[in-house]
PDB file of C-alpha atoms in Angstrom:
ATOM      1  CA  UNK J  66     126.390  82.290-182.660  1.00 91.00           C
ATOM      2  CA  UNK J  67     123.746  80.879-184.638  1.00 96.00           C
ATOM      3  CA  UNK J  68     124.461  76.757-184.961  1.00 97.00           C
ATOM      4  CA  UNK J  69     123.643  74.654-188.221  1.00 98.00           C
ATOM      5  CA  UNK J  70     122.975  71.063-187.711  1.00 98.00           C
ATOM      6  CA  UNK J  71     122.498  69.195-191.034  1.00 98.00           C
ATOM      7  CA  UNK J  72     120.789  65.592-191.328  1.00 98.00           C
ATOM      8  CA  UNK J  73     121.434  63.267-192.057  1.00 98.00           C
ATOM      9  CA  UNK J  74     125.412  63.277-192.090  1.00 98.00           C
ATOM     10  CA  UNK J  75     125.858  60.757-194.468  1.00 98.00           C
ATOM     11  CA  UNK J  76     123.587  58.248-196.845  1.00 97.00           C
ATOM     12  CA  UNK J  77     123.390  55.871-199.852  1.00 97.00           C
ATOM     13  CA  UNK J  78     121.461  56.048-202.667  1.00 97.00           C
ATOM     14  CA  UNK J  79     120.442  54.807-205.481  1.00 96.00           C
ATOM     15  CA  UNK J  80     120.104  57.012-209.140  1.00 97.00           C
ATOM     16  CA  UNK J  81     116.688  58.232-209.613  1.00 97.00           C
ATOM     17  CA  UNK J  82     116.106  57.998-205.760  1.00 97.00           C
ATOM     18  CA  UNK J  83     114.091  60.654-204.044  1.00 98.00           C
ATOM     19  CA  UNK J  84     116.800  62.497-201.496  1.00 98.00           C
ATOM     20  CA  UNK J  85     115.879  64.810-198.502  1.00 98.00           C
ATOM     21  CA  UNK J  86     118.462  66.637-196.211  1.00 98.00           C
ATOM     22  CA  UNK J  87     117.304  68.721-193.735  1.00 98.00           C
ATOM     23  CA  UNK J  88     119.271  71.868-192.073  1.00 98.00           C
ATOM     24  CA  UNK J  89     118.085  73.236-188.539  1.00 98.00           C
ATOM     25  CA  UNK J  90     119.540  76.323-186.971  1.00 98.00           C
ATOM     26  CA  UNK J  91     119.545  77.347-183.191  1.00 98.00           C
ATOM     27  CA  UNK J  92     117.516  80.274-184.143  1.00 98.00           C
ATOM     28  CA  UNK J  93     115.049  81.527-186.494  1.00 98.00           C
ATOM     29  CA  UNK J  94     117.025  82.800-189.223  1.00 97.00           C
ATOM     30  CA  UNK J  95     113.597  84.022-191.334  1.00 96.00           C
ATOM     31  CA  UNK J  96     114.641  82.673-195.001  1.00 96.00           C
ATOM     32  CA  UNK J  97     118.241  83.480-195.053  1.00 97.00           C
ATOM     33  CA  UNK J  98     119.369  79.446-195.529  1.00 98.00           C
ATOM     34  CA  UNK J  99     121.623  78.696-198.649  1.00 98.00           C
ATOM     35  CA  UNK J 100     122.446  75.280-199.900  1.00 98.00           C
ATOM     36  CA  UNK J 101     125.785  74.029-201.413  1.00 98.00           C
ATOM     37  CA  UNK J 102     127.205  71.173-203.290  1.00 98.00           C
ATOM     38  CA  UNK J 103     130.956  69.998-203.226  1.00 98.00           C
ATOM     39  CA  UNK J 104     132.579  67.893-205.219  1.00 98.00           C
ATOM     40  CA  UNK J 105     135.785  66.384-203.774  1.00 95.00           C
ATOM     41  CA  UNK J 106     138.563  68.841-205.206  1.00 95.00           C
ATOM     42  CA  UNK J 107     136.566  71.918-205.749  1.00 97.00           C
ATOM     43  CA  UNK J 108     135.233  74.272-203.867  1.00 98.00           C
ATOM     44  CA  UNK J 109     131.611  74.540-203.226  1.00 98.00           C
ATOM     45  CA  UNK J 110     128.748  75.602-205.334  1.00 98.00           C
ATOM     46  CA  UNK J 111     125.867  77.818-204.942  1.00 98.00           C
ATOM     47  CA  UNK J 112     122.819  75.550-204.726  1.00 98.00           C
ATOM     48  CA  UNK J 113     119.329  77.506-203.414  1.00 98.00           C
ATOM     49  CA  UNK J 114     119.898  80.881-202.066  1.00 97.00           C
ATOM     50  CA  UNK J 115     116.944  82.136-199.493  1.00 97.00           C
ATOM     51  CA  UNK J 116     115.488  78.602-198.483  1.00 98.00           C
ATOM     52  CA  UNK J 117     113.990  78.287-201.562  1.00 98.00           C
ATOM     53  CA  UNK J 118     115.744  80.016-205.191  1.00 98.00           C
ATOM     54  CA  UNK J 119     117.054  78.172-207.521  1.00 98.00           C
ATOM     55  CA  UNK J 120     120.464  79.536-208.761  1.00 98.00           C
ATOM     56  CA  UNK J 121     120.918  80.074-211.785  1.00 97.00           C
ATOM     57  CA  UNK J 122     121.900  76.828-214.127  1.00 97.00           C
ATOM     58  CA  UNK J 123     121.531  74.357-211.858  1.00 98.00           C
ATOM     59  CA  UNK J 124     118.869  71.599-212.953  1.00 98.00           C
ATOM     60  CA  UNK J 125     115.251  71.874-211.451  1.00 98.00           C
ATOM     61  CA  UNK J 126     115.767  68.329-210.061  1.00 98.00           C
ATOM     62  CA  UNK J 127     116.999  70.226-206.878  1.00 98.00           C
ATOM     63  CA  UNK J 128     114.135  72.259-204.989  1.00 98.00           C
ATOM     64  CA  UNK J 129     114.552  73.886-200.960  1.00 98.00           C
ATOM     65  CA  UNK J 130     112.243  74.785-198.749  1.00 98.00           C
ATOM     66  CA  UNK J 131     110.994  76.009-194.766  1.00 98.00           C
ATOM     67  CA  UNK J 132     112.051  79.239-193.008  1.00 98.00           C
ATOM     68  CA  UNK J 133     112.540  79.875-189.020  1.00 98.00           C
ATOM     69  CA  UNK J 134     114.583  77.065-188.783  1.00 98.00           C
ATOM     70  CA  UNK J 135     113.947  74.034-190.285  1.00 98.00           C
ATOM     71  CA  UNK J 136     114.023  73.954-193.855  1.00 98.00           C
ATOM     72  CA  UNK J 137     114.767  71.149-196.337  1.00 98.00           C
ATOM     73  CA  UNK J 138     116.883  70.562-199.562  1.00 98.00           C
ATOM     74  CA  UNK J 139     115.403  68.141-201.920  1.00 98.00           C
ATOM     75  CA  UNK J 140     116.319  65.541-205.067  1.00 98.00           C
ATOM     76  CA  UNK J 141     113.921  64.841-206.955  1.00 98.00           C
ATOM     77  CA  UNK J 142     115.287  62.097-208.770  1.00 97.00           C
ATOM     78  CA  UNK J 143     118.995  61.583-208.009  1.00 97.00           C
ATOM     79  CA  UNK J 144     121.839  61.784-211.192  1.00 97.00           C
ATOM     80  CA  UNK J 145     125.243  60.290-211.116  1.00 95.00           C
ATOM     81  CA  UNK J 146     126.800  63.464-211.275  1.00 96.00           C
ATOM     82  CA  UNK J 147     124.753  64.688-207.986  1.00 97.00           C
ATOM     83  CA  UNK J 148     126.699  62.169-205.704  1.00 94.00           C
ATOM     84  CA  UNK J 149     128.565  65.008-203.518  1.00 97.00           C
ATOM     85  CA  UNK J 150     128.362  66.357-200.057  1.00 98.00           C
ATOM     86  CA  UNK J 151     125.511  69.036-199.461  1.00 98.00           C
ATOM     87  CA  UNK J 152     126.469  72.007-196.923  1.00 98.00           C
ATOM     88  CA  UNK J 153     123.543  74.434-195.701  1.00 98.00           C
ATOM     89  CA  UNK J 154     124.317  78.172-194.953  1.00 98.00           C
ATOM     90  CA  UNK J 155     122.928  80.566-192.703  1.00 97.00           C
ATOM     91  CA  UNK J 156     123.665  84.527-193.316  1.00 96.00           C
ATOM     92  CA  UNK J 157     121.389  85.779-190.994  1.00 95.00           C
ATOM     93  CA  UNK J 158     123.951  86.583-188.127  1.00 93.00           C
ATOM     94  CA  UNK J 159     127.549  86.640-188.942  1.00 93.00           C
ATOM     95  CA  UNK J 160     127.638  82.976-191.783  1.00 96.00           C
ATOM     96  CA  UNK J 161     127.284  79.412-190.604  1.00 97.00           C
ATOM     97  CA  UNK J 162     128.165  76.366-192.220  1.00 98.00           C
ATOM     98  CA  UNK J 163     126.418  73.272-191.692  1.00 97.00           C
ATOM     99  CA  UNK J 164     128.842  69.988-191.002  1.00 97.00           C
ATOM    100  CA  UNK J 165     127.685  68.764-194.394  1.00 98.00           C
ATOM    101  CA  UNK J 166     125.726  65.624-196.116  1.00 98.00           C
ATOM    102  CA  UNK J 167     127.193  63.027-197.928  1.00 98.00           C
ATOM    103  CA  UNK J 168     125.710  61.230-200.754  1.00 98.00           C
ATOM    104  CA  UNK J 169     126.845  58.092-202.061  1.00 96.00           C
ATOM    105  CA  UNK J 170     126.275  55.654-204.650  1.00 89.00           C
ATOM    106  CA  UNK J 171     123.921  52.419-202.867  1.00 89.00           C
TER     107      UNK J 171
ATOM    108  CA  UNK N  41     132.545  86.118-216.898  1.00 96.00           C
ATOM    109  CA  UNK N  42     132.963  86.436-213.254  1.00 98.00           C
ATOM    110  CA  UNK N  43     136.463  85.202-212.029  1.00 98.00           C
ATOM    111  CA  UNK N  44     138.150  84.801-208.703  1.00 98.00           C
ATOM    112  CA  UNK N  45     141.444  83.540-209.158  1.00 98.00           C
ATOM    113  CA  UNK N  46     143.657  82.909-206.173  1.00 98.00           C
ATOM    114  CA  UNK N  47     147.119  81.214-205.578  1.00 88.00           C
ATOM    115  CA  UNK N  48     148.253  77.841-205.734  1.00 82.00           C
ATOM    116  CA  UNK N  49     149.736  77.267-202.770  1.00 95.00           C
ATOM    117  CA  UNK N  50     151.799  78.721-199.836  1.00 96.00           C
ATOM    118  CA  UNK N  51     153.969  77.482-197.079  1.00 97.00           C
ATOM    119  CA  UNK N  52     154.564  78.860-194.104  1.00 97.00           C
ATOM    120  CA  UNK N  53     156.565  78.062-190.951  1.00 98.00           C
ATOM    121  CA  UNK N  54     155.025  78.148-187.126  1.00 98.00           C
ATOM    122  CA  UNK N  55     154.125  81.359-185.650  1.00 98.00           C
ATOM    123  CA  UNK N  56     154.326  83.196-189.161  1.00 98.00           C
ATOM    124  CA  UNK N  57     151.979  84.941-191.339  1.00 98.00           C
ATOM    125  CA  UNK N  58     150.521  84.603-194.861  1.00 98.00           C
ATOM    126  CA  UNK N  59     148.881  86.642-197.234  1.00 98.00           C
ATOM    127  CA  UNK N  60     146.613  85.374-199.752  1.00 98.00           C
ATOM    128  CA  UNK N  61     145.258  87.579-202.760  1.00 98.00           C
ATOM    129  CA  UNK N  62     142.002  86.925-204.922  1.00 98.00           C
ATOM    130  CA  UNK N  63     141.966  88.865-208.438  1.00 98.00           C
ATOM    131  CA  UNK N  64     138.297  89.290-209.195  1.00 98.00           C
ATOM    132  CA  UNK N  65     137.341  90.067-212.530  1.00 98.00           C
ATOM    133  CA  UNK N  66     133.982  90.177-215.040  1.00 98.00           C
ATOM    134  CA  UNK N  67     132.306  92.365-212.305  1.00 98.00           C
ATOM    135  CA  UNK N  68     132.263  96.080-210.595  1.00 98.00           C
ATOM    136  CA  UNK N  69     134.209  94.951-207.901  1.00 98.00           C
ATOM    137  CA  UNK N  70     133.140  97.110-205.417  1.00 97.00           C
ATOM    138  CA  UNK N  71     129.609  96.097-205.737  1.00 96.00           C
ATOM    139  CA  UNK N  72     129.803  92.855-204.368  1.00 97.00           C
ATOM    140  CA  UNK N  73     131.191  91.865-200.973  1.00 97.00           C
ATOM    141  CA  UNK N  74     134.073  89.710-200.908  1.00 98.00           C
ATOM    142  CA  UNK N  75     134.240  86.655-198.298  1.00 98.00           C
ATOM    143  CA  UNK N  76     136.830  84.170-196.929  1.00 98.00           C
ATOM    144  CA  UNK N  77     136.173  80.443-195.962  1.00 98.00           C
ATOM    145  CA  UNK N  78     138.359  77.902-195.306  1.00 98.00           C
ATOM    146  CA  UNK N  79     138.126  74.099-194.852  1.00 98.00           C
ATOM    147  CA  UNK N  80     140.675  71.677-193.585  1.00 98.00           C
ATOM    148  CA  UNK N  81     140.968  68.258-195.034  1.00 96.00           C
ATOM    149  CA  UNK N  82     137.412  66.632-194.476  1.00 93.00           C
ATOM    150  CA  UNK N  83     136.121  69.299-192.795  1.00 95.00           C
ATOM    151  CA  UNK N  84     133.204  71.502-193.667  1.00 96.00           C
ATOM    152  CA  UNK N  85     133.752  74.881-194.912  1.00 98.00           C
ATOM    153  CA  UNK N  86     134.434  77.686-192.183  1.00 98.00           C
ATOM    154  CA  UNK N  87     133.161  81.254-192.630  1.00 97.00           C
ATOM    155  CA  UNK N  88     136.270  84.064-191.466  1.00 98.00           C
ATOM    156  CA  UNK N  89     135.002  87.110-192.556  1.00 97.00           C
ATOM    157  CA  UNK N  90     134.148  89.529-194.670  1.00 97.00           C
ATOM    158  CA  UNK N  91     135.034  92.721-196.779  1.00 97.00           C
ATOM    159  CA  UNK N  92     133.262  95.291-198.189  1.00 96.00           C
ATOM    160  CA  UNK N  93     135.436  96.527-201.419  1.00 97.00           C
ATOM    161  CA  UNK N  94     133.837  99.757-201.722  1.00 96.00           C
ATOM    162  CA  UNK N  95     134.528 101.006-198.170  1.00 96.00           C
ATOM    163  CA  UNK N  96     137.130  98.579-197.027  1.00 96.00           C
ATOM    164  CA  UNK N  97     134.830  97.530-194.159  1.00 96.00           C
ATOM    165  CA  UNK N  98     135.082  94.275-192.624  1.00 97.00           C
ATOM    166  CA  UNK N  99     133.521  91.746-190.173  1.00 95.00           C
ATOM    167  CA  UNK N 100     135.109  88.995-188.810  1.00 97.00           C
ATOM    168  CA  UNK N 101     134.334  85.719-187.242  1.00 97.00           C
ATOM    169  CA  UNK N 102     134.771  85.842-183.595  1.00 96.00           C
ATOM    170  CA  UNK N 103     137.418  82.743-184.100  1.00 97.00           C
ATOM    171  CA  UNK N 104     139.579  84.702-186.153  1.00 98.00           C
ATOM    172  CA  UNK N 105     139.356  88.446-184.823  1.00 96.00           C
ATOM    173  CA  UNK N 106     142.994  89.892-183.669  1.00 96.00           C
ATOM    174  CA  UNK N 107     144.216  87.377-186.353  1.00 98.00           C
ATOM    175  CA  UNK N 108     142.947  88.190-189.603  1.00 98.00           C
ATOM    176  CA  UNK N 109     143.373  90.929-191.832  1.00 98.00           C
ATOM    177  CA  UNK N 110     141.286  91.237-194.893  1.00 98.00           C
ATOM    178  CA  UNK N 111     142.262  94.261-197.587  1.00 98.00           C
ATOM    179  CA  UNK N 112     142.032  95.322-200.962  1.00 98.00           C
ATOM    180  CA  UNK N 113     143.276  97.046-203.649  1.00 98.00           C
ATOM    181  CA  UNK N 114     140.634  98.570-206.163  1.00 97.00           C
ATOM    182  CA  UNK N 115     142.807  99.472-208.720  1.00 97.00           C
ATOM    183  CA  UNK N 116     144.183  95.517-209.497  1.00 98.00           C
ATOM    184  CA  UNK N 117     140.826  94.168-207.853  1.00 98.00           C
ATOM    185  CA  UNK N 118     142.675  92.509-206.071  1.00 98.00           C
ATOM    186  CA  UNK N 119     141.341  91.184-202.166  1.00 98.00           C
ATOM    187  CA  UNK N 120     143.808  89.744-199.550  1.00 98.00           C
ATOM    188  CA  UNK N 121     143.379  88.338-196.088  1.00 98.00           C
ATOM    189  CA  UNK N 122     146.316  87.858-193.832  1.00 98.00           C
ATOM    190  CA  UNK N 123     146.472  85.159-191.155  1.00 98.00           C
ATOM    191  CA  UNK N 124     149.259  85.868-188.306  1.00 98.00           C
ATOM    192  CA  UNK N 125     150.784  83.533-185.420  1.00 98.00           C
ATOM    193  CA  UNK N 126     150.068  80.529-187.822  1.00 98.00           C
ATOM    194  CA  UNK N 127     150.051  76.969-186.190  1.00 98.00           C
ATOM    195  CA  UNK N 128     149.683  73.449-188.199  1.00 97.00           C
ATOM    196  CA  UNK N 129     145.675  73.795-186.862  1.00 98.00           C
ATOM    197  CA  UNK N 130     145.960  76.502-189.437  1.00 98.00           C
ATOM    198  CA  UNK N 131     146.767  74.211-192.553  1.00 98.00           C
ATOM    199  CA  UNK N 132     143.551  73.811-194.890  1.00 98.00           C
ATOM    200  CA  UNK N 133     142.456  75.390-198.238  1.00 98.00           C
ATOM    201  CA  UNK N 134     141.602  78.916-198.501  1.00 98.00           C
ATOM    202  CA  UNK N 135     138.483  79.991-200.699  1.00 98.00           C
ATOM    203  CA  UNK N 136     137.591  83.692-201.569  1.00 98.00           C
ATOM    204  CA  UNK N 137     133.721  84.054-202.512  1.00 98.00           C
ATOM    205  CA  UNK N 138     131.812  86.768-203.481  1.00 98.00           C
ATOM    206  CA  UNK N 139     128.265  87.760-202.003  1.00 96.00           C
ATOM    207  CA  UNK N 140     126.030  90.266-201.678  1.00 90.00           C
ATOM    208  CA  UNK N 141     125.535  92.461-198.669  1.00 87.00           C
ATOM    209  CA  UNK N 142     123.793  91.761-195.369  1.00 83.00           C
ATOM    210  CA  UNK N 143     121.873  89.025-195.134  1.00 82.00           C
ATOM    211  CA  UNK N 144     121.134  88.507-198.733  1.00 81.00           C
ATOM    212  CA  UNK N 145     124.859  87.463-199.071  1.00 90.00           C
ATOM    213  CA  UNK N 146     124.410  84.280-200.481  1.00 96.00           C
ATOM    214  CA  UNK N 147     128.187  83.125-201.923  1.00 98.00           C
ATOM    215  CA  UNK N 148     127.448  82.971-205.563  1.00 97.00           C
ATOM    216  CA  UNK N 149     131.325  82.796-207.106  1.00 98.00           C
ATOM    217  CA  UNK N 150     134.269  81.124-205.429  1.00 98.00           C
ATOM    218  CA  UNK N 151     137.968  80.786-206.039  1.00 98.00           C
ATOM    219  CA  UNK N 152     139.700  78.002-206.661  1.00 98.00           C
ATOM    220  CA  UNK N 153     141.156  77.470-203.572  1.00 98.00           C
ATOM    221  CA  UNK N 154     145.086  78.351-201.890  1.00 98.00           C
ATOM    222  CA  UNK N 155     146.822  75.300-199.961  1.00 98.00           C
ATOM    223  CA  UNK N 156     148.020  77.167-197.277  1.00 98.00           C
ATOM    224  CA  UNK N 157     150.464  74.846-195.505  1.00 98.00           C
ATOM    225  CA  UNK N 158     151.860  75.320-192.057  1.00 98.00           C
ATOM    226  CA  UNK N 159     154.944  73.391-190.952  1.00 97.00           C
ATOM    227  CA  UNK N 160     158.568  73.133-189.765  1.00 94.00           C
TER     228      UNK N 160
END
């Protein structure tokens, strides 16, 4: 089974804050890393798909990248709205959740 | 627009089963895959499985295999998956999300979520 270890698993910032997670799998996993955000009530929501893709409607504040595995999601310049917890992906071999990132208000 | 809509909540006893359905609608159906996750309270998400609508082939987590069932009906749209021999390590919220095929199967629309509750 391919593992997903997420970093950090919790952290506080403040809005308009650069934020970096980072998402490393057991394996190389080539590109096929997706990024979530969850909102407490509601079920997650498609992020970056392939390390790096922007899905549709959600605000270019939010970039990913790497591929093998280690690979990165990225806040530009955090929004009250965007404190949530952060779940990577892997669909390579079978799908793999991450144990999730936290982000709260400094 | 594309739904999933799924349940609101079940309870079952110890050592039961349940079925859960997700109506999908605003898309072909069978051109998407349909997945199942579930996450216990303040856990992360966990991937079961997987369907393929058009064929009715499925792929399971190795966690769940000999204990989940996951069906369809094309003409209502309708996807199900079936947990047997339930225990209260079974009681979280059950998601249905849609995804492409392989490993381009990013999950791009989720349902709302069914409590599934297991207890005496």
């Amino acid at each position: 089974d391919v593992q997903m270890t997420q970093s950090p698993s919790s952290l506080s910032a403040s809005v308009g804050d650069r934020v970096t997670i980072t998402c490393r799998a057991s394996q190389d996993i080539w590109k096929y890393l997706h990024w979530y955000q969850q909102k407490p009530g509601h079920a997650p929501n498609l992020l970056i798909y392939a390390a790096s893709n922007l899905q549709s409607g959600v605000p270019s504040r939010f970039s990913g990248s790497g591929s093998g595995t280690d690979f990165t999601l990225t806040v530009s310049s955090l929004q009250p709205e965007d404190f949530a917890t952060y779940y990577c992906q892997q669909t390579y071999s079978d799908r793999t959740f991450g144990q999730g990132t936290k982000v709260e208000i400094k | 627009q594309v739904q999933l809509v799924q349940s609101g909540a079940e309870v079952e006893k110890p050592g039961a089963s349940v079925k859960v359905p997700c109506k999908a609608s605003g898309y072909t159906f069978i051109n998407y895959d349909i997945n199942w996750v579930r996450q216990a309270t303040g856990q992360g998400p966990e991937w079961m499985g997987w369907m393929n609508p058009s064929s009715g082939d499925t792929g399971y987590a190795q966690k769940f295999q000999g204990r989940v069932t996951m069906t369809r009906d094309t003409s209502t749209t309708t996807a199900y998956m079936e947990l047997s021999s339930l225990t209260s390590e079974d009681t979280a919220i059950y998601y249905c999300a849609r995804s492409g095929f392989g490993a381009n199967s990013w999950f791009d629309y989720w349902g709302q979520g069914t409590l599934v509750t297991v207890s005496s």
